[in-house]
Structure formats: structure tokens, C-alpha cells
Amino acid sequence: MDVATTPIAERIARVLAGQRISANAAGNAESAADLVERAWKDHLNDAVAVLHTLRAPDEVMAAAGDPAVWEQMILAALEEARPETVVL
């Protein structure tokens, strides 16, 4: 099984940015890589919202694996996506 090296929130944000920018999706840019690279951080809040939705697996997902493990994985991803707090 492959394991990604990029945090899941970033990967989701990049997909969301690409969907809006790329001509291969809903956008109009024929070469979207540079635009996505500049825009993906603007979609992090949406990515975190997707992760919150994924916390509870549906019945088919739960039947395929361990729901408790799934929840822990999603919670870990949410923790990783949490912005750093700065104490002044």
C-alpha cells in the first residue's frame, strides 16, 4: 500500500484548487500547475471541512474496515491541519 508524503489536508486543498482552475475540470486554465501551486492554501478551510465530514464512515466503509481506526486517522489529519498558534 502506498503512503503519501504530503499531508491529506494539503492534497485535498490542491484538488479543490485544481478543480476550480484547470480546464480539465470547471476552470479555464489549460496549464494549471503554477496557478494551483499559488492557490491551494486558499482552499485549506474547505479541505478541513471535507475531513470533518469524513470522520464518520458510511455503512459501506465501516463494513470494509475498522471504523475506530478510520476515525483516529481522520482525527490525526485534522490535528495536523490545525494552524499553529502563536503566543505573543
GROMACS .gro file of N, CA, C and O in nm:
model
  352
    1MET      N    1   0.085  -0.118   0.000
    1MET     CA    2   0.000   0.000   0.000
    1MET      C    3   0.089   0.124   0.000
    1MET      O    4   0.183   0.134   0.078
    2ASP      N    5   0.058   0.216  -0.087
    2ASP     CA    6   0.133   0.341  -0.093
    2ASP      C    7   0.094   0.431   0.024
    2ASP      O    8  -0.021   0.432   0.067
    3VAL      N    9   0.191   0.507   0.073
    3VAL     CA   10   0.167   0.606   0.177
    3VAL      C   11   0.216   0.740   0.124
    3VAL      O   12   0.332   0.754   0.084
    4ALA      N   13   0.128   0.838   0.122
    4ALA     CA   14   0.162   0.970   0.070
    4ALA      C   15   0.254   1.044   0.167
    4ALA      O   16   0.247   1.023   0.288
    5THR      N   17   0.337   1.129   0.113
    5THR     CA   18   0.426   1.209   0.197
    5THR      C   19   0.372   1.350   0.220
    5THR      O   20   0.423   1.422   0.304
    6THR      N   21   0.269   1.387   0.147
    6THR     CA   22   0.207   1.518   0.162
    6THR      C   23   0.085   1.505   0.253
    6THR      O   24   0.007   1.411   0.237
    7PRO      N   25   0.067   1.597   0.348
    7PRO     CA   26  -0.050   1.589   0.436
    7PRO      C   27  -0.180   1.588   0.357
    7PRO      O   28  -0.195   1.654   0.254
    8ILE      N   29  -0.276   1.510   0.406
    8ILE     CA   30  -0.403   1.492   0.336
    8ILE      C   31  -0.479   1.624   0.318
    8ILE      O   32  -0.540   1.647   0.213
    9ALA      N   33  -0.473   1.714   0.415
    9ALA     CA   34  -0.543   1.843   0.400
    9ALA      C   35  -0.486   1.920   0.282
    9ALA      O   36  -0.560   1.981   0.204
   10GLU      N   37  -0.355   1.917   0.267
   10GLU     CA   38  -0.292   1.985   0.153
   10GLU      C   39  -0.332   1.920   0.022
   10GLU      O   40  -0.364   1.988  -0.077
   11ARG      N   41  -0.335   1.787   0.019
   11ARG     CA   42  -0.372   1.718  -0.105
   11ARG      C   43  -0.516   1.749  -0.144
   11ARG      O   44  -0.546   1.771  -0.262
   12ILE      N   45  -0.606   1.752  -0.045
   12ILE     CA   46  -0.746   1.787  -0.074
   12ILE      C   47  -0.754   1.931  -0.124
   12ILE      O   48  -0.823   1.961  -0.221
   13ALA      N   49  -0.683   2.022  -0.058
   13ALA     CA   50  -0.684   2.163  -0.098
   13ALA      C   51  -0.632   2.180  -0.241
   13ALA      O   52  -0.686   2.259  -0.319
   14ARG      N   53  -0.530   2.104  -0.277
   14ARG     CA   54  -0.477   2.111  -0.413
   14ARG      C   55  -0.579   2.060  -0.515
   14ARG      O   56  -0.593   2.117  -0.624
   15VAL      N   57  -0.650   1.954  -0.480
   15VAL     CA   58  -0.754   1.902  -0.570
   15VAL      C   59  -0.864   2.006  -0.587
   15VAL      O   60  -0.912   2.030  -0.699
   16LEU      N   61  -0.906   2.068  -0.478
   16LEU     CA   62  -1.012   2.169  -0.485
   16LEU      C   63  -0.967   2.288  -0.569
   16LEU      O   64  -1.043   2.340  -0.652
   17ALA      N   65  -0.843   2.332  -0.551
   17ALA     CA   66  -0.791   2.443  -0.631
   17ALA      C   67  -0.785   2.403  -0.778
   17ALA      O   68  -0.827   2.479  -0.866
   18GLY      N   69  -0.734   2.284  -0.804
   18GLY     CA   70  -0.725   2.237  -0.942
   18GLY      C   71  -0.861   2.226  -1.008
   18GLY      O   72  -0.877   2.258  -1.127
   19GLN      N   73  -0.959   2.182  -0.932
   19GLN     CA   74  -1.094   2.170  -0.987
   19GLN      C   75  -1.147   2.306  -1.032
   19GLN      O   76  -1.216   2.316  -1.133
   20ARG      N   77  -1.115   2.408  -0.958
   20ARG     CA   78  -1.166   2.541  -0.990
   20ARG      C   79  -1.084   2.611  -1.098
   20ARG      O   80  -1.134   2.699  -1.166
   21ILE      N   81  -0.957   2.572  -1.112
   21ILE     CA   82  -0.866   2.643  -1.202
   21ILE      C   83  -0.849   2.572  -1.337
   21ILE      O   84  -0.848   2.635  -1.442
   22SER      N   85  -0.836   2.441  -1.333
   22SER     CA   86  -0.797   2.365  -1.453
   22SER      C   87  -0.909   2.354  -1.555
   22SER      O   88  -1.025   2.328  -1.521
   23ALA      N   89  -0.871   2.365  -1.681
   23ALA     CA   90  -0.966   2.344  -1.791
   23ALA      C   91  -1.013   2.198  -1.795
   23ALA      O   92  -1.116   2.169  -1.855
   24ASN      N   93  -0.940   2.108  -1.732
   24ASN     CA   94  -0.981   1.969  -1.726
   24ASN      C   95  -1.095   1.948  -1.627
   24ASN      O   96  -1.148   1.838  -1.615
   25ALA      N   97  -1.131   2.053  -1.555
   25ALA     CA   98  -1.241   2.047  -1.458
   25ALA      C   99  -1.333   2.165  -1.486
   25ALA      O  100  -1.377   2.183  -1.598
   26ALA      N  101  -1.358   2.247  -1.384
   26ALA     CA  102  -1.452   2.358  -1.400
   26ALA      C  103  -1.385   2.490  -1.437
   26ALA      O  104  -1.453   2.589  -1.460
   27GLY      N  105  -1.253   2.491  -1.440
   27GLY     CA  106  -1.181   2.615  -1.469
   27GLY      C  107  -1.155   2.635  -1.617
   27GLY      O  108  -1.211   2.566  -1.702
   28ASN      N  109  -1.065   2.731  -1.646
   28ASN     CA  110  -1.035   2.757  -1.787
   28ASN      C  111  -0.886   2.760  -1.816
   28ASN      O  112  -0.847   2.786  -1.929
   29ALA      N  113  -0.801   2.734  -1.718
   29ALA     CA  114  -0.657   2.735  -1.740
   29ALA      C  115  -0.613   2.601  -1.801
   29ALA      O  116  -0.637   2.495  -1.744
   30GLU      N  117  -0.549   2.610  -1.917
   30GLU     CA  118  -0.503   2.488  -1.983
   30GLU      C  119  -0.379   2.431  -1.915
   30GLU      O  120  -0.357   2.311  -1.917
   31SER      N  121  -0.298   2.516  -1.858
   31SER     CA  122  -0.181   2.472  -1.782
   31SER      C  123  -0.196   2.529  -1.642
   31SER      O  124  -0.164   2.645  -1.617
   32ALA      N  125  -0.246   2.448  -1.550
   32ALA     CA  126  -0.289   2.499  -1.420
   32ALA      C  127  -0.189   2.478  -1.307
   32ALA      O  128  -0.210   2.528  -1.198
   33ALA      N  129  -0.081   2.405  -1.329
   33ALA     CA  130   0.008   2.366  -1.219
   33ALA      C  131   0.058   2.485  -1.139
   33ALA      O  132   0.052   2.483  -1.015
   34ASP      N  133   0.109   2.587  -1.205
   34ASP     CA  134   0.161   2.703  -1.133
   34ASP      C  135   0.051   2.777  -1.058
   34ASP      O  136   0.071   2.824  -0.946
   35LEU      N  137  -0.065   2.788  -1.120
   35LEU     CA  138  -0.178   2.855  -1.056
   35LEU      C  139  -0.226   2.778  -0.933
   35LEU      O  140  -0.256   2.837  -0.830
   36VAL      N  141  -0.231   2.646  -0.945
   36VAL     CA  142  -0.270   2.563  -0.830
   36VAL      C  143  -0.168   2.576  -0.719
   36VAL      O  144  -0.203   2.587  -0.601
   37GLU      N  145  -0.041   2.578  -0.755
   37GLU     CA  146   0.066   2.593  -0.654
   37GLU      C  147   0.048   2.722  -0.574
   37GLU      O  148   0.071   2.725  -0.454
   38ARG      N  149   0.005   2.827  -0.640
   38ARG     CA  150  -0.015   2.955  -0.570
   38ARG      C  151  -0.148   2.961  -0.496
   38ARG      O  152  -0.161   3.037  -0.399
   39ALA      N  153  -0.247   2.881  -0.537
   39ALA     CA  154  -0.383   2.896  -0.483
   39ALA      C  155  -0.424   2.793  -0.380
   39ALA      O  156  -0.523   2.815  -0.309
   40TRP      N  157  -0.355   2.682  -0.368
   40TRP     CA  158  -0.407   2.572  -0.285
   40TRP      C  159  -0.428   2.611  -0.140
   40TRP      O  160  -0.521   2.566  -0.077
   41LYS      N  161  -0.344   2.697  -0.086
   41LYS     CA  162  -0.359   2.737   0.056
   41LYS      C  163  -0.491   2.809   0.080
   41LYS      O  164  -0.544   2.806   0.191
   42ASP      N  165  -0.544   2.872  -0.024
   42ASP     CA  166  -0.674   2.940  -0.012
   42ASP      C  167  -0.789   2.840   0.006
   42ASP      O  168  -0.900   2.880   0.038
   43HIS      N  169  -0.763   2.712  -0.016
   43HIS     CA  170  -0.866   2.609  -0.008
   43HIS      C  171  -0.849   2.518   0.114
   43HIS      O  172  -0.921   2.418   0.126
   44LEU      N  173  -0.759   2.553   0.204
   44LEU     CA  174  -0.736   2.469   0.322
   44LEU      C  175  -0.858   2.460   0.411
   44LEU      O  176  -0.887   2.352   0.465
   45ASN      N  177  -0.931   2.569   0.429
   45ASN     CA  178  -1.051   2.562   0.514
   45ASN      C  179  -1.154   2.466   0.455
   45ASN      O  180  -1.219   2.391   0.529
   46ASP      N  181  -1.167   2.466   0.323
   46ASP     CA  182  -1.259   2.371   0.259
   46ASP      C  183  -1.209   2.228   0.277
   46ASP      O  184  -1.288   2.136   0.300
   47ALA      N  185  -1.079   2.209   0.268
   47ALA     CA  186  -1.021   2.075   0.288
   47ALA      C  187  -1.047   2.025   0.429
   47ALA      O  188  -1.083   1.908   0.449
   48VAL      N  189  -1.033   2.112   0.527
   48VAL     CA  190  -1.060   2.073   0.665
   48VAL      C  191  -1.208   2.040   0.683
   48VAL      O  192  -1.243   1.944   0.752
   49ALA      N  193  -1.295   2.113   0.615
   49ALA     CA  194  -1.438   2.082   0.621
   49ALA      C  195  -1.465   1.943   0.564
   49ALA      O  196  -1.547   1.867   0.618
   50VAL      N  197  -1.398   1.908   0.456
   50VAL     CA  198  -1.412   1.774   0.398
   50VAL      C  199  -1.366   1.669   0.499
   50VAL      O  200  -1.433   1.568   0.520
   51LEU      N  201  -1.253   1.694   0.564
   51LEU     CA  202  -1.203   1.598   0.663
   51LEU      C  203  -1.302   1.582   0.780
   51LEU      O  204  -1.323   1.470   0.828
   52HIS      N  205  -1.363   1.691   0.824
   52HIS     CA  206  -1.463   1.681   0.930
   52HIS      C  207  -1.579   1.592   0.886
   52HIS      O  208  -1.630   1.512   0.965
   53THR      N  209  -1.619   1.605   0.761
   53THR     CA  210  -1.727   1.522   0.708
   53THR      C  211  -1.687   1.374   0.705
   53THR      O  212  -1.769   1.286   0.730
   54LEU      N  213  -1.562   1.348   0.677
   54LEU     CA  214  -1.514   1.210   0.664
   54LEU      C  215  -1.492   1.139   0.798
   54LEU      O  216  -1.466   1.019   0.800
   55ARG      N  217  -1.504   1.212   0.909
   55ARG     CA  218  -1.478   1.148   1.040
   55ARG      C  219  -1.563   1.023   1.061
   55ARG      O  220  -1.516   0.924   1.114
   56ALA      N  221  -1.688   1.028   1.021
   56ALA     CA  222  -1.777   0.914   1.041
   56ALA      C  223  -1.791   0.840   0.908
   56ALA      O  224  -1.847   0.893   0.812
   57PRO      N  225  -1.741   0.716   0.901
   57PRO     CA  226  -1.755   0.641   0.776
   57PRO      C  227  -1.901   0.602   0.753
   57PRO      O  228  -1.978   0.590   0.848
   58ASP      N  229  -1.937   0.585   0.627
   58ASP     CA  230  -2.072   0.536   0.600
   58ASP      C  231  -2.074   0.384   0.620
   58ASP      O  232  -1.972   0.323   0.655
   59GLU      N  233  -2.190   0.323   0.600
   59GLU     CA  234  -2.205   0.180   0.628
   59GLU      C  235  -2.114   0.093   0.542
   59GLU      O  236  -2.057  -0.005   0.590
   60VAL      N  237  -2.100   0.129   0.416
   60VAL     CA  238  -2.014   0.050   0.326
   60VAL      C  239  -1.869   0.060   0.370
   60VAL      O  240  -1.796  -0.041   0.373
   61MET      N  241  -1.825   0.180   0.405
   61MET     CA  242  -1.687   0.198   0.452
   61MET      C  243  -1.664   0.122   0.582
   61MET      O  244  -1.561   0.055   0.599
   62ALA      N  245  -1.758   0.131   0.674
   62ALA     CA  246  -1.743   0.063   0.803
   62ALA      C  247  -1.736  -0.088   0.785
   62ALA      O  248  -1.661  -0.156   0.856
   63ALA      N  249  -1.812  -0.140   0.691
   63ALA     CA  250  -1.810  -0.284   0.666
   63ALA      C  251  -1.678  -0.330   0.606
   63ALA      O  252  -1.639  -0.445   0.622
   64ALA      N  253  -1.606  -0.240   0.541
   64ALA     CA  254  -1.481  -0.275   0.475
   64ALA      C  255  -1.361  -0.271   0.569
   64ALA      O  256  -1.256  -0.325   0.537
   65GLY      N  257  -1.375  -0.206   0.684
   65GLY     CA  258  -1.260  -0.192   0.773
   65GLY      C  259  -1.303  -0.159   0.914
   65GLY      O  260  -1.418  -0.179   0.952
   66ASP      N  261  -1.210  -0.107   0.990
   66ASP     CA  262  -1.233  -0.076   1.130
   66ASP      C  263  -1.269   0.073   1.145
   66ASP      O  264  -1.183   0.160   1.128
   67PRO      N  265  -1.395   0.105   1.177
   67PRO     CA  266  -1.436   0.244   1.189
   67PRO      C  267  -1.358   0.322   1.295
   67PRO      O  268  -1.333   0.441   1.277
   68ALA      N  269  -1.317   0.257   1.402
   68ALA     CA  270  -1.241   0.327   1.506
   68ALA      C  271  -1.105   0.369   1.454
   68ALA      O  272  -1.057   0.479   1.483
   69VAL      N  273  -1.042   0.284   1.376
   69VAL     CA  274  -0.913   0.318   1.317
   69VAL      C  275  -0.931   0.432   1.218
   69VAL      O  276  -0.852   0.527   1.215
   70TRP      N  277  -1.034   0.424   1.136
   70TRP     CA  278  -1.064   0.530   1.040
   70TRP      C  279  -1.079   0.664   1.112
   70TRP      O  280  -1.019   0.764   1.072
   71GLU      N  281  -1.159   0.665   1.218
   71GLU     CA  282  -1.181   0.790   1.291
   71GLU      C  283  -1.050   0.845   1.347
   71GLU      O  284  -1.023   0.965   1.338
   72GLN      N  285  -0.967   0.759   1.401
   72GLN     CA  286  -0.838   0.804   1.455
   72GLN      C  287  -0.750   0.862   1.345
   72GLN      O  288  -0.678   0.960   1.367
   73MET      N  289  -0.754   0.801   1.229
   73MET     CA  290  -0.674   0.852   1.117
   73MET      C  291  -0.722   0.991   1.075
   73MET      O  292  -0.641   1.082   1.051
   74ILE      N  293  -0.853   1.008   1.066
   74ILE     CA  294  -0.908   1.139   1.027
   74ILE      C  295  -0.878   1.243   1.135
   74ILE      O  296  -0.841   1.357   1.105
   75LEU      N  297  -0.894   1.206   1.261
   75LEU     CA  298  -0.864   1.300   1.370
   75LEU      C  299  -0.716   1.340   1.367
   75LEU      O  300  -0.683   1.456   1.393
   76ALA      N  301  -0.628   1.247   1.335
   76ALA     CA  302  -0.485   1.280   1.323
   76ALA      C  303  -0.462   1.379   1.209
   76ALA      O  304  -0.384   1.473   1.222
   77ALA      N  305  -0.533   1.359   1.098
   77ALA     CA  306  -0.520   1.451   0.985
   77ALA      C  307  -0.571   1.589   1.022
   77ALA      O  308  -0.512   1.691   0.984
   78LEU      N  309  -0.681   1.595   1.097
   78LEU     CA  310  -0.734   1.725   1.141
   78LEU      C  311  -0.637   1.794   1.235
   78LEU      O  312  -0.618   1.916   1.227
   79GLU      N  313  -0.575   1.719   1.323
   79GLU     CA  314  -0.477   1.777   1.415
   79GLU      C  315  -0.358   1.832   1.337
   79GLU      O  316  -0.309   1.942   1.365
   80GLU      N  317  -0.314   1.758   1.238
   80GLU     CA  318  -0.201   1.803   1.155
   80GLU      C  319  -0.237   1.930   1.078
   80GLU      O  320  -0.151   2.015   1.056
   81ALA      N  321  -0.363   1.944   1.039
   81ALA     CA  322  -0.407   2.059   0.960
   81ALA      C  323  -0.432   2.183   1.046
   81ALA      O  324  -0.446   2.293   0.991
   82ARG      N  325  -0.437   2.164   1.177
   82ARG     CA  326  -0.465   2.276   1.265
   82ARG      C  327  -0.353   2.381   1.255
   82ARG      O  328  -0.237   2.346   1.261
   83PRO      N  329  -0.390   2.506   1.237
   83PRO     CA  330  -0.287   2.611   1.227
   83PRO      C  331  -0.209   2.622   1.359
   83PRO      O  332  -0.265   2.600   1.466
   84GLU      N  333  -0.083   2.655   1.345
   84GLU     CA  334  -0.001   2.675   1.464
   84GLU      C  335  -0.049   2.801   1.536
   84GLU      O  336  -0.085   2.900   1.474
   85THR      N  337  -0.051   2.794   1.669
   85THR     CA  338  -0.087   2.911   1.745
   85THR      C  339   0.040   2.983   1.788
   85THR      O  340   0.140   2.921   1.823
   86VAL      N  341   0.034   3.113   1.781
   86VAL     CA  342   0.148   3.196   1.818
   86VAL      C  343   0.113   3.271   1.944
   86VAL      O  344   0.012   3.338   1.952
   87VAL      N  345   0.196   3.255   2.044
   87VAL     CA  346   0.176   3.325   2.170
   87VAL      C  347   0.265   3.449   2.169
   87VAL      O  348   0.386   3.439   2.150
   88LEU      N  349   0.202   3.562   2.189
   88LEU     CA  350   0.277   3.689   2.190
   88LEU      C  351   0.307   3.734   2.330
   88LEU      O  352   0.243   3.711   2.424
   0.00000   0.00000   0.00000
